[in-house]
CSV table of C-alpha atoms and ligand atoms in Angstrom, one decimal:
chain,number,residue,atom,x,y,z
Q,1,UNK,CA,-13.2,9.8,11.1
Q,2,UNK,CA,-10.5,7.2,11.5
Q,3,UNK,CA,-10.7,5.8,15.0
Q,4,UNK,CA,-7.3,6.9,16.3
Q,5,UNK,CA,-7.5,10.5,15.0
Q,6,UNK,CA,-10.0,12.4,17.1
Q,7,UNK,CA,-10.8,16.0,18.0
Q,8,UNK,CA,-10.8,16.9,21.7
Q,9,UNK,CA,-11.6,20.5,22.7
Q,10,UNK,CA,-11.1,21.6,19.1
Q,11,UNK,CA,-7.6,20.0,18.8
Q,12,UNK,CA,-6.7,17.0,16.6
Q,13,UNK,CA,-5.1,14.2,18.4
Q,14,UNK,CA,-3.4,11.1,17.1
Q,15,UNK,CA,-4.1,8.6,19.9
Q,16,UNK,CA,-3.1,10.7,23.0
Q,17,UNK,CA,-0.7,13.1,21.2
Q,18,UNK,CA,-1.9,16.6,20.0
Q,19,UNK,CA,-0.7,16.7,16.5
Q,20,UNK,CA,-0.1,20.5,16.5
Q,21,UNK,CA,2.7,19.9,19.0
Q,22,UNK,CA,4.3,17.4,16.6
Q,23,UNK,CA,4.1,19.9,13.7
Q,24,UNK,CA,5.5,22.7,15.8
Q,25,UNK,CA,8.4,20.5,17.0
Q,26,UNK,CA,9.2,18.6,13.8
Q,27,UNK,CA,8.0,20.9,11.0
Q,28,UNK,CA,5.7,20.2,8.0
Q,29,UNK,CA,4.9,18.5,5.8
Q,30,UNK,CA,4.8,15.6,8.3
Q,31,UNK,CA,3.4,12.1,8.2
Q,32,UNK,CA,1.9,11.0,11.5
Q,33,UNK,CA,1.0,7.4,12.0
Q,34,UNK,CA,-1.0,5.7,14.7
Q,35,UNK,CA,0.7,2.4,15.4
Q,36,UNK,CA,-2.5,1.1,17.2
Q,37,UNK,CA,-4.4,1.5,14.0
Q,38,UNK,CA,-1.9,-0.7,12.1
Q,39,UNK,CA,-1.9,-3.5,14.7
Q,40,UNK,CA,-5.6,-3.2,15.4
Q,41,UNK,CA,-6.4,-3.7,11.7
Q,42,UNK,CA,-4.2,-6.8,11.6
Q,43,UNK,CA,-6.1,-8.1,14.6
Q,44,UNK,CA,-9.5,-7.4,12.9
Q,45,UNK,CA,-8.4,-9.5,9.9
Q,46,UNK,CA,-7.2,-12.3,12.2
Q,47,UNK,CA,-10.5,-12.3,14.0
Q,48,UNK,CA,-12.7,-12.1,10.9
Q,49,UNK,CA,-10.9,-15.1,9.3
Q,50,UNK,CA,-10.1,-16.8,12.6
Q,51,UNK,CA,-11.5,-20.2,11.6
Q,52,UNK,CA,-8.9,-20.6,8.8
Q,53,UNK,CA,-6.0,-19.0,10.8
Q,54,UNK,CA,-4.8,-16.8,8.0
Q,55,UNK,CA,-1.2,-16.0,7.1
Q,56,UNK,CA,-1.4,-12.2,6.9
Q,57,UNK,CA,1.3,-10.9,4.5
Q,58,UNK,CA,1.2,-7.1,4.9
Q,59,UNK,CA,1.7,-5.5,1.6
Q,60,UNK,CA,4.9,-3.5,1.9
Q,61,UNK,CA,4.2,-1.2,-1.0
Q,62,UNK,CA,1.4,0.5,0.8
Q,63,UNK,CA,3.6,1.9,3.5
Q,64,UNK,CA,7.2,0.7,3.8
Q,65,UNK,CA,8.2,2.7,7.0
Q,66,UNK,CA,10.6,0.4,8.8
Q,67,UNK,CA,9.3,1.2,12.2
Q,68,UNK,CA,5.8,0.2,11.2
Q,69,UNK,CA,7.0,-3.0,9.4
Q,70,UNK,CA,8.7,-3.9,12.7
Q,71,UNK,CA,5.5,-3.5,14.5
Q,72,UNK,CA,3.7,-5.6,11.9
Q,73,UNK,CA,6.3,-8.4,12.2
Q,74,UNK,CA,5.9,-8.3,16.0
Q,75,UNK,CA,2.2,-9.0,15.7
Q,76,UNK,CA,2.9,-12.0,13.6
Q,77,UNK,CA,2.6,-10.6,10.1
Q,78,UNK,CA,4.4,-12.0,7.1
Q,79,UNK,CA,5.0,-9.6,4.1
Q,80,UNK,CA,4.0,-9.3,0.5
Q,81,UNK,CA,7.0,-7.8,-1.4
Q,82,UNK,CA,7.3,-6.8,-5.1
Q,83,UNK,CA,11.0,-6.2,-5.3
Q,84,UNK,CA,14.4,-7.0,-3.8
Q,85,UNK,CA,14.2,-3.6,-2.1
Q,86,UNK,CA,10.9,-4.5,-0.3
Q,87,UNK,CA,12.3,-7.9,0.7
Q,88,UNK,CA,15.4,-6.2,2.1
Q,89,UNK,CA,13.3,-3.7,4.1
Q,90,UNK,CA,11.0,-6.4,5.5
Q,91,UNK,CA,14.0,-8.5,6.6
Q,92,UNK,CA,15.7,-5.4,8.1
Q,93,UNK,CA,12.4,-4.9,10.1
Q,94,UNK,CA,12.7,-8.3,11.6
Q,95,UNK,CA,10.5,-10.3,9.2
Q,96,UNK,CA,10.6,-14.1,9.1
Q,97,UNK,CA,11.7,-14.8,5.6
Q,98,UNK,CA,9.5,-18.0,5.5
Q,99,UNK,CA,6.5,-15.7,5.7
Q,100,UNK,CA,7.4,-13.5,2.7
Q,101,UNK,CA,5.6,-13.8,-0.6
Q,102,UNK,CA,7.2,-12.2,-3.7
Q,103,UNK,CA,4.8,-10.8,-6.3
Q,104,UNK,CA,5.1,-8.7,-9.5
Q,105,UNK,CA,4.9,-9.2,-13.2
Q,106,UNK,CA,8.6,-8.6,-13.9
Q,107,UNK,CA,11.2,-10.2,-11.6
Q,108,UNK,CA,14.8,-10.0,-12.6
Q,109,UNK,CA,17.2,-12.9,-12.1
Q,110,UNK,CA,19.1,-11.1,-9.4
Q,111,UNK,CA,15.8,-10.4,-7.5
Q,112,UNK,CA,14.8,-14.1,-7.8
Q,113,UNK,CA,18.2,-15.2,-6.6
Q,114,UNK,CA,18.1,-12.8,-3.6
Q,115,UNK,CA,14.6,-14.1,-2.6
Q,116,UNK,CA,15.9,-17.7,-2.8
Q,117,UNK,CA,19.0,-16.9,-0.8
Q,118,UNK,CA,16.8,-15.5,1.9
Q,119,UNK,CA,14.5,-18.5,1.9
Q,120,UNK,CA,11.1,-16.8,1.2
Q,121,UNK,CA,7.8,-18.8,1.3
Q,122,UNK,CA,6.9,-18.5,-2.3
Q,123,UNK,CA,6.9,-16.5,-5.6
Q,124,UNK,CA,3.6,-15.3,-7.0
Q,125,UNK,CA,4.2,-16.3,-10.6
Q,126,UNK,CA,2.6,-14.3,-13.3
Q,127,UNK,CA,3.8,-15.9,-16.6
Q,128,UNK,CA,5.3,-19.0,-18.2
Q,129,UNK,CA,8.5,-17.1,-18.8
Q,130,UNK,CA,8.7,-16.4,-15.1
Q,131,UNK,CA,8.4,-20.1,-14.4
Q,132,UNK,CA,11.4,-20.8,-16.6
Q,133,UNK,CA,13.4,-18.0,-15.0
Q,134,UNK,CA,12.7,-19.1,-11.4
Q,135,UNK,CA,13.5,-22.8,-12.3
Q,136,UNK,CA,16.8,-21.7,-13.9
Q,137,UNK,CA,17.9,-19.5,-10.9
Q,138,UNK,CA,16.8,-22.1,-8.4
Q,139,UNK,CA,18.7,-24.8,-10.2
Q,140,UNK,CA,21.9,-22.7,-10.2
Q,141,UNK,CA,21.5,-22.3,-6.4
Q,142,UNK,CA,20.6,-25.9,-5.9
Q,143,UNK,CA,17.4,-25.2,-4.1
Q,144,UNK,CA,13.7,-25.7,-4.6
Q,145,UNK,CA,11.6,-22.6,-5.2
Q,146,UNK,CA,8.1,-22.4,-3.7
Q,147,UNK,CA,5.7,-20.9,-6.2
Q,148,UNK,CA,2.0,-19.9,-6.4
Q,149,UNK,CA,0.3,-19.3,-9.8
Q,150,UNK,CA,-1.3,-15.9,-9.9
Q,151,UNK,CA,-4.6,-16.5,-11.6
Q,152,UNK,CA,-6.6,-13.9,-13.5
Q,153,UNK,CA,-10.1,-14.8,-12.6
Q,154,UNK,CA,-11.7,-12.3,-15.0
Q,155,UNK,CA,-13.8,-10.6,-12.3
Q,156,UNK,CA,-14.7,-6.9,-12.3
Q,157,UNK,CA,-13.6,-5.5,-8.9
Q,158,UNK,CA,-15.7,-2.4,-9.6
Q,159,UNK,CA,-13.0,0.0,-8.5
Q,160,UNK,CA,-11.0,2.8,-10.2
Q,161,UNK,CA,-9.6,1.7,-13.5
Q,162,UNK,CA,-6.1,2.5,-12.5
Q,163,UNK,CA,-6.1,0.1,-9.6
Q,164,UNK,CA,-8.2,-2.7,-11.2
Q,165,UNK,CA,-6.2,-5.9,-11.9
Q,166,UNK,CA,-8.6,-8.9,-12.0
Q,167,UNK,CA,-10.1,-8.4,-15.5
Q,168,UNK,CA,-8.9,-10.5,-18.4
Q,169,UNK,CA,-7.4,-7.6,-20.2
Q,170,UNK,CA,-5.1,-6.6,-17.4
Q,171,UNK,CA,-1.4,-7.3,-17.4
Q,172,UNK,CA,-1.6,-9.2,-14.1
Q,173,UNK,CA,-2.0,-12.9,-13.6
Q,174,UNK,CA,-2.5,-15.9,-15.9
Q,175,UNK,CA,-5.9,-16.7,-17.3
Q,176,UNK,CA,-7.3,-20.0,-16.1
Q,177,UNK,CA,-7.0,-21.9,-19.4
Q,178,UNK,CA,-3.4,-20.9,-19.8
Q,179,UNK,CA,-2.7,-21.8,-16.1
Q,180,UNK,CA,-4.0,-25.3,-16.9
Q,181,UNK,CA,-1.5,-25.5,-19.7
Q,182,UNK,CA,1.4,-24.2,-17.5
Q,183,UNK,CA,0.8,-27.1,-15.1
Q,184,UNK,CA,2.5,-29.3,-17.6
Q,185,UNK,CA,5.4,-26.9,-17.8
Q,186,UNK,CA,5.7,-26.9,-14.0
Q,187,UNK,CA,6.1,-30.7,-14.1
Q,188,UNK,CA,8.8,-30.5,-16.7
Q,189,UNK,CA,10.8,-27.8,-15.0
Q,190,UNK,CA,13.1,-28.7,-12.2
Q,191,UNK,CA,13.5,-27.0,-8.8
Q,192,UNK,CA,9.9,-25.8,-8.6
Q,193,UNK,CA,7.3,-26.7,-6.0
Q,194,UNK,CA,3.7,-25.5,-6.7
Q,195,UNK,CA,2.6,-24.6,-3.3
Q,196,UNK,CA,-0.2,-22.1,-3.9
Q,197,UNK,CA,-2.7,-20.3,-6.0
Q,198,UNK,CA,-2.8,-16.6,-5.8
Q,199,UNK,CA,-5.4,-13.9,-6.7
Q,200,UNK,CA,-5.4,-10.1,-6.5
Q,201,UNK,CA,-8.2,-8.5,-8.4
Q,202,UNK,CA,-7.6,-4.8,-7.6
Q,203,UNK,CA,-7.4,-2.3,-4.8
Q,204,UNK,CA,-9.9,-0.2,-2.8
Q,205,UNK,CA,-12.7,-2.6,-3.5
Q,206,UNK,CA,-15.7,-1.7,-1.4
Q,207,UNK,CA,-18.2,-4.3,-2.6
Q,208,UNK,CA,-17.9,-7.3,-0.2
Q,209,UNK,CA,-18.6,-10.0,-2.7
Q,210,UNK,CA,-15.9,-9.4,-5.3
Q,211,UNK,CA,-13.2,-11.5,-3.7
Q,212,UNK,CA,-15.7,-14.3,-3.0
Q,213,UNK,CA,-16.7,-14.4,-6.6
Q,214,UNK,CA,-13.1,-14.5,-7.7
Q,215,UNK,CA,-12.3,-17.3,-5.3
Q,216,UNK,CA,-15.4,-19.2,-6.4
Q,217,UNK,CA,-14.2,-19.0,-10.0
Q,218,UNK,CA,-10.9,-20.6,-9.2
Q,219,UNK,CA,-12.1,-23.4,-7.0
Q,220,UNK,CA,-12.6,-25.9,-9.9
Q,221,UNK,CA,-9.0,-25.2,-11.0
Q,222,UNK,CA,-7.7,-25.8,-7.5
Q,223,UNK,CA,-9.5,-29.1,-7.3
Q,224,UNK,CA,-7.9,-30.1,-10.6
Q,225,UNK,CA,-4.5,-29.2,-9.4
Q,226,UNK,CA,-4.9,-31.1,-6.2
Q,227,UNK,CA,-6.2,-34.1,-8.1
Q,228,UNK,CA,-3.1,-34.0,-10.3
Q,229,UNK,CA,-1.1,-34.4,-7.1
Q,230,UNK,CA,0.6,-31.0,-6.9
Q,231,UNK,CA,1.5,-30.3,-3.3
Q,232,UNK,CA,-0.8,-27.2,-2.9
Q,233,UNK,CA,-0.9,-25.7,0.5
Q,234,UNK,CA,-2.1,-22.1,0.1
Q,235,UNK,CA,-4.8,-20.0,-1.4
Q,236,UNK,CA,-3.5,-16.5,-1.4
Q,237,UNK,CA,-6.5,-14.1,-1.8
Q,238,UNK,CA,-4.4,-11.0,-2.2
Q,239,UNK,CA,-5.4,-7.6,-0.9
Q,240,UNK,CA,-7.6,-4.8,-2.1
Q,241,UNK,CA,-9.9,-4.4,0.9
Q,242,UNK,CA,-11.5,-1.0,0.6
Q,243,UNK,CA,-11.4,1.6,3.4
Q,244,UNK,CA,-13.4,4.7,4.2
Q,245,UNK,CA,-12.0,7.9,2.8
Q,246,UNK,CA,-15.2,10.0,2.9
Q,247,UNK,CA,-17.7,8.4,5.3
Q,248,UNK,CA,-18.5,4.7,5.8
Q,249,UNK,CA,-17.8,3.3,2.4
Q,250,UNK,CA,-15.2,0.9,3.7
Q,251,UNK,CA,-15.7,-2.9,3.9
Q,252,UNK,CA,-17.1,-4.5,6.9
Q,253,UNK,CA,-14.5,-7.1,7.4
Q,254,UNK,CA,-16.8,-9.6,9.2
Q,255,UNK,CA,-19.3,-9.5,6.4
Q,256,UNK,CA,-16.6,-9.6,3.8
Q,257,UNK,CA,-15.0,-12.7,5.5
Q,258,UNK,CA,-18.3,-14.4,5.8
Q,259,UNK,CA,-18.7,-14.2,2.0
Q,260,UNK,CA,-15.3,-15.6,1.3
Q,261,UNK,CA,-15.0,-18.3,4.0
Q,262,UNK,CA,-17.2,-21.0,2.5
Q,263,UNK,CA,-15.2,-20.9,-0.7
Q,264,UNK,CA,-11.9,-20.9,1.1
Q,265,UNK,CA,-13.1,-23.9,3.1
Q,266,UNK,CA,-14.1,-25.7,-0.1
Q,267,UNK,CA,-10.5,-25.5,-1.3
Q,268,UNK,CA,-9.2,-27.2,1.8
Q,269,UNK,CA,-6.1,-24.9,1.6
Q,270,UNK,CA,-4.6,-22.6,4.1
Q,271,UNK,CA,-5.5,-19.0,3.5
Q,272,UNK,CA,-2.9,-16.3,2.9
Q,273,UNK,CA,-3.7,-12.6,2.2
Q,274,UNK,CA,-1.9,-9.4,1.3
Q,275,UNK,CA,-3.7,-6.4,2.8
Q,276,UNK,CA,-2.0,-3.1,2.3
Q,277,UNK,CA,-4.4,-0.1,2.5
Q,278,UNK,CA,-6.8,-1.8,4.9
Q,279,UNK,CA,-4.0,-2.0,7.5
Q,280,UNK,CA,-2.3,1.4,6.8
Q,281,UNK,CA,-4.7,3.8,5.0
Q,282,UNK,CA,-6.6,5.2,7.9
Q,283,UNK,CA,-3.6,4.9,10.2
Q,284,UNK,CA,-1.8,8.0,8.9
Q,285,UNK,CA,-2.4,11.7,8.2
Q,286,UNK,CA,-0.3,14.2,6.4
Q,287,UNK,CA,0.1,17.5,8.3
Q,288,UNK,CA,0.7,20.6,6.2
Q,289,UNK,CA,0.8,24.3,6.9
Q,290,UNK,CA,-1.0,27.0,4.9
Q,291,UNK,CA,1.6,29.2,3.2
Q,292,UNK,CA,-0.6,31.6,1.4
Q,293,UNK,CA,-4.3,32.3,1.1
Q,294,UNK,CA,-4.7,33.4,-2.5
Q,295,UNK,CA,-8.0,34.7,-3.9
Q,296,UNK,CA,-7.8,34.5,-7.7
Q,297,UNK,CA,-10.5,34.7,-10.3
Q,298,UNK,CA,-13.6,33.3,-8.6
Q,299,UNK,CA,-11.6,31.1,-6.4
Q,300,UNK,CA,-9.9,30.9,-3.0
Q,301,UNK,CA,-6.7,28.9,-3.1
Q,302,UNK,CA,-5.1,27.7,0.1
Q,303,UNK,CA,-1.5,27.1,-0.9
Q,304,UNK,CA,0.0,24.6,1.5
Q,305,UNK,CA,3.5,23.3,2.1
Q,306,UNK,CA,2.7,19.7,1.2
Q,307,UNK,CA,2.5,18.9,-2.5
Q,308,UNK,CA,1.9,16.1,-5.0
Q,309,UNK,CA,5.5,14.9,-4.4
Q,310,UNK,CA,4.4,14.1,-0.8
Q,311,UNK,CA,1.0,12.6,-1.6
Q,312,UNK,CA,0.3,11.9,-5.3
Q,313,UNK,CA,-3.1,10.1,-5.0
Q,314,UNK,CA,-5.3,13.1,-5.7
Q,315,UNK,CA,-3.2,14.1,-8.7
Q,316,UNK,CA,-3.2,10.7,-10.4
Q,317,UNK,CA,-6.4,9.1,-9.3
Q,318,UNK,CA,-8.5,12.1,-8.5
Q,319,UNK,CA,-8.6,10.5,-5.1
Q,320,UNK,CA,-10.7,12.1,-2.3
Q,321,UNK,CA,-8.9,12.8,0.9
Q,322,UNK,CA,-10.7,14.4,3.8
Q,323,UNK,CA,-9.0,17.7,4.9
Q,324,UNK,CA,-9.7,19.6,8.0
Q,325,UNK,CA,-7.9,22.2,10.2
Q,326,UNK,CA,-5.9,20.8,13.0
Q,327,UNK,CA,-7.5,23.3,15.4
Q,328,UNK,CA,-11.1,23.9,14.8
Q,329,UNK,CA,-14.3,24.5,16.8
Q,330,UNK,CA,-16.1,22.5,14.1
Q,331,UNK,CA,-16.2,18.8,13.9
Q,332,UNK,CA,-14.8,17.4,10.6
Q,333,UNK,CA,-17.4,17.4,7.8
Q,334,UNK,CA,-19.6,19.8,9.8
Q,335,UNK,CA,-21.8,22.0,7.7
Q,336,UNK,CA,-20.4,25.5,8.3
Q,337,UNK,CA,-22.8,28.3,7.9
Q,338,UNK,CA,-22.0,31.8,6.7
Q,339,UNK,CA,-18.7,33.5,7.1
Q,340,UNK,CA,-17.3,30.9,9.4
Q,341,UNK,CA,-16.6,28.8,6.3
Q,342,UNK,CA,-15.2,29.2,2.8
Q,343,UNK,CA,-15.0,27.2,-0.4
Q,344,UNK,CA,-11.3,26.5,-1.1
Q,345,UNK,CA,-9.1,24.7,-3.6
Q,346,UNK,CA,-6.3,23.3,-1.5
Q,347,UNK,CA,-3.2,23.1,-3.6
Q,348,UNK,CA,0.5,22.5,-3.3
Q,349,UNK,CA,3.4,24.6,-4.5
Q,350,UNK,CA,4.6,22.2,-7.3
Q,351,UNK,CA,4.6,23.6,-10.8
Q,352,UNK,CA,1.9,21.3,-12.1
Q,353,UNK,CA,-1.7,22.1,-12.4
Q,354,UNK,CA,-2.6,18.6,-11.0
Q,355,UNK,CA,-0.9,19.5,-7.7
Q,356,UNK,CA,-4.3,19.8,-6.0
Q,357,UNK,CA,-5.4,18.1,-2.8
Q,358,UNK,CA,-9.0,19.3,-2.9
Q,359,UNK,CA,-11.2,21.2,-5.3
Q,360,UNK,CA,-14.1,23.4,-4.2
Q,361,UNK,CA,-14.1,22.1,-0.6
Q,362,UNK,CA,-16.1,24.0,2.0
Q,363,UNK,CA,-13.8,24.2,5.1
Q,364,UNK,CA,-13.8,26.4,8.2
Q,365,UNK,CA,-12.1,29.7,7.2
Q,366,UNK,CA,-8.4,29.1,7.5
Q,367,UNK,CA,-5.7,31.6,7.9
Q,368,UNK,CA,-2.1,31.6,6.6
Q,369,UNK,CA,0.2,29.7,9.1
Q,370,UNK,CA,-2.6,27.4,10.2
Q,371,UNK,CA,-2.2,23.7,10.1
Q,372,UNK,CA,-4.4,21.3,8.0
Q,373,UNK,CA,-4.6,17.5,8.3
Q,374,UNK,CA,-5.0,15.5,5.2
Q,375,UNK,CA,-6.6,12.2,6.3
Q,376,UNK,CA,-6.4,8.6,5.1
Q,377,UNK,CA,-2.8,9.2,4.0
Q,378,UNK,CA,-1.2,6.1,5.6
Q,379,UNK,CA,-1.4,4.0,2.4
Q,380,UNK,CA,0.3,5.0,-0.8
Q,381,UNK,CA,1.3,8.4,0.6
Q,382,UNK,CA,4.9,8.4,1.7
Q,383,UNK,CA,5.4,5.2,-0.3
Q,384,UNK,CA,4.7,7.0,-3.6
Q,385,UNK,CA,6.5,10.2,-2.7
Q,386,UNK,CA,9.3,11.7,-4.8
Q,387,UNK,CA,11.6,14.6,-4.7
Q,388,UNK,CA,10.1,16.3,-7.7
Q,389,UNK,CA,10.8,20.0,-7.8
Q,390,UNK,CA,13.7,19.2,-5.5
Q,391,UNK,CA,11.5,19.0,-2.5
Q,392,UNK,CA,13.0,16.9,0.3
Q,393,UNK,CA,10.8,14.1,1.5
Q,394,UNK,CA,8.7,14.6,4.6
Q,395,UNK,CA,9.5,13.2,8.0
Q,396,UNK,CA,7.5,10.3,9.5
Q,397,UNK,CA,6.4,10.0,13.1
Q,398,UNK,CA,5.0,7.0,14.8
Q,399,UNK,CA,2.6,7.5,17.7
Q,400,UNK,CA,1.6,4.9,20.3
Q,401,UNK,CA,-0.6,6.0,23.2
Q,402,UNK,CA,1.0,9.2,24.5
Q,403,UNK,CA,4.5,8.4,23.1
Q,404,UNK,CA,5.9,9.3,19.7
Q,405,UNK,CA,9.2,8.9,17.9
Q,406,UNK,CA,10.7,10.0,14.6
Q,407,UNK,CA,10.7,6.9,12.4
Q,408,UNK,CA,12.2,8.7,9.4
Q,409,UNK,CA,14.0,12.0,9.5
Q,410,UNK,CA,13.1,14.8,7.2
Q,411,UNK,CA,15.4,14.7,4.1
Q,412,UNK,CA,17.8,17.6,3.8
Q,413,UNK,CA,18.6,19.5,0.7
Q,414,UNK,CA,22.1,17.9,0.9
Q,415,UNK,CA,20.3,14.5,0.7
Q,416,UNK,CA,18.9,15.6,-2.6
Q,417,UNK,CA,22.2,15.6,-4.3
Q,418,UNK,CA,23.7,12.5,-2.7
Q,419,UNK,CA,25.3,10.2,-5.3
Q,420,UNK,CA,25.7,13.0,-7.9
Q,421,UNK,CA,28.9,14.5,-9.2
Q,422,UNK,CA,29.5,18.0,-10.6
Q,423,UNK,CA,32.4,16.8,-12.8
Q,424,UNK,CA,33.4,13.3,-14.0
Q,425,UNK,CA,35.6,11.1,-11.8
Q,426,UNK,CA,36.6,9.1,-14.8
Q,427,UNK,CA,35.7,9.7,-18.5
Q,428,UNK,CA,35.0,6.8,-20.8
Q,429,UNK,CA,35.2,6.8,-24.5
Q,430,UNK,CA,32.9,5.0,-26.9
Q,431,UNK,CA,35.9,3.6,-28.7
Q,432,UNK,CA,36.9,1.6,-25.6
Q,433,UNK,CA,33.7,-0.3,-25.4
Z,1,LLP,N1,-1.2,-7.7,-3.5
Z,1,LLP,C1,-0.9,-7.4,-4.8
Z,1,LLP,C2,-0.4,-8.4,-5.7
Z,1,LLP,C3,-1.0,-6.0,-5.1
Z,1,LLP,O1,-0.7,-5.7,-6.4
Z,1,LLP,C4,-1.4,-5.0,-4.2
Z,1,LLP,C5,-1.5,-3.6,-4.6
Z,1,LLP,C6,-1.7,-5.5,-2.9
Z,1,LLP,C7,-1.6,-6.8,-2.6
Z,1,LLP,C8,-2.2,-4.5,-1.8
Z,1,LLP,O2,-3.4,-3.9,-2.2
Z,1,LLP,P1,-4.2,-3.1,-1.1
Z,1,LLP,O3,-4.7,-4.0,0.0
Z,1,LLP,O4,-3.4,-2.0,-0.6
Z,1,LLP,O5,-5.4,-2.5,-1.9
Z,1,LLP,N2,-1.3,3.3,-5.5
Z,1,LLP,C9,-2.7,2.9,-5.6
Z,1,LLP,C10,-2.9,1.4,-5.2
Z,1,LLP,C11,-2.1,0.5,-6.0
Z,1,LLP,C12,-2.2,-0.9,-5.5
Z,1,LLP,C13,-1.2,-1.8,-6.1
Z,1,LLP,N3,-1.2,-3.2,-5.7
Z,1,LLP,C14,-3.5,3.8,-4.7
Z,1,LLP,O6,-3.0,4.8,-4.1
Z,1,LLP,O7,-4.7,3.7,-4.6
């Protein structure tokens, strides 16, 4: 079980707050975050990599809740952003722009310009065309753009195919041969400063030598770049550190760091990293209430009030999320004998057959109206939510110790139609174009 979510006397707590009280007060579906988890994970990374004093750029895409980003900034995090919107959010949360890296395979000119205006640390560049675009926009602004080349090291991260990025056939990064050729291009282009080399081989990687292997593969390239007198400062090792969803499959950060550190030392560069899920994943749960208990065919469906629009990971990656009643005499994952338990499919109300949170899961017998917690929902939960089926987005609550606050209000049905019109304000004609 995630450290900051514990059962005491059969009641689930987030830190020192009983989550049932939160659901009763604020309604469901509800995301509940433990701030101590987020800051504690950052601390764990800092300690594991202490000897190279890493720049931790928390990956905004995993969980972009402003209140949490603010907490991250306050413990010294920089940010990894993939869009103008993420840079804006990070800055609104109090980020230091000089600690922001900007990744992504397709950056528009206006996004590049915005990042330059704000003075970010560097762009993770993924193609030669992008080099040209950044140089052009930086020249227009009369500034120098810091860049890092994102290399594709052709390493198998051994993770789900949908979140694997480090193999040669993926759309991400530049293969090392091509990267060598682009050094010439970087010299020719104006307003660029090659500050770093970047890697990100995939997400939810649970084998602790995958990153080390990737870094080892790019060390010779880094040496060449340094020998050619480029002002390299950083090796950005990306994110992807796997966490525990079921049991203890998550990375041991100390062992993981021990594998990587010799290679990082060999580069002689400062280390940057972009953890997302490792910081946020086990720091959040999604609370949902059972609407109906529906026996059908040979199955028992628990139909809950959260759905794939709130948490899409099970629907699109077949992801496993632990589920357990908020009030239960049984400890999570306990073997439940006889009638005290039942095998359920836990499903949402959305009109899609993939709107399923768990299939054939043995849980304590659960009645209509009871609350369930869906665990490990702090990463890529709310961040990937939508309003599909015209379902307003859930509220988000941040807990710290025995205090909590609503970091994002529940959307209303009025919010769902904001920006739309029933009738035209002005009608244009094709002939006027
Ligand atoms: N850096 C880059 C360049 C990335 O593309 C990503 C994630 C990260 C860092 C952070 O990765 P993390 O430490 O969180 O694994 N929606 C999927 C995960 C997509 C990951 C996308 N890139 C999921 O729910 O599993």
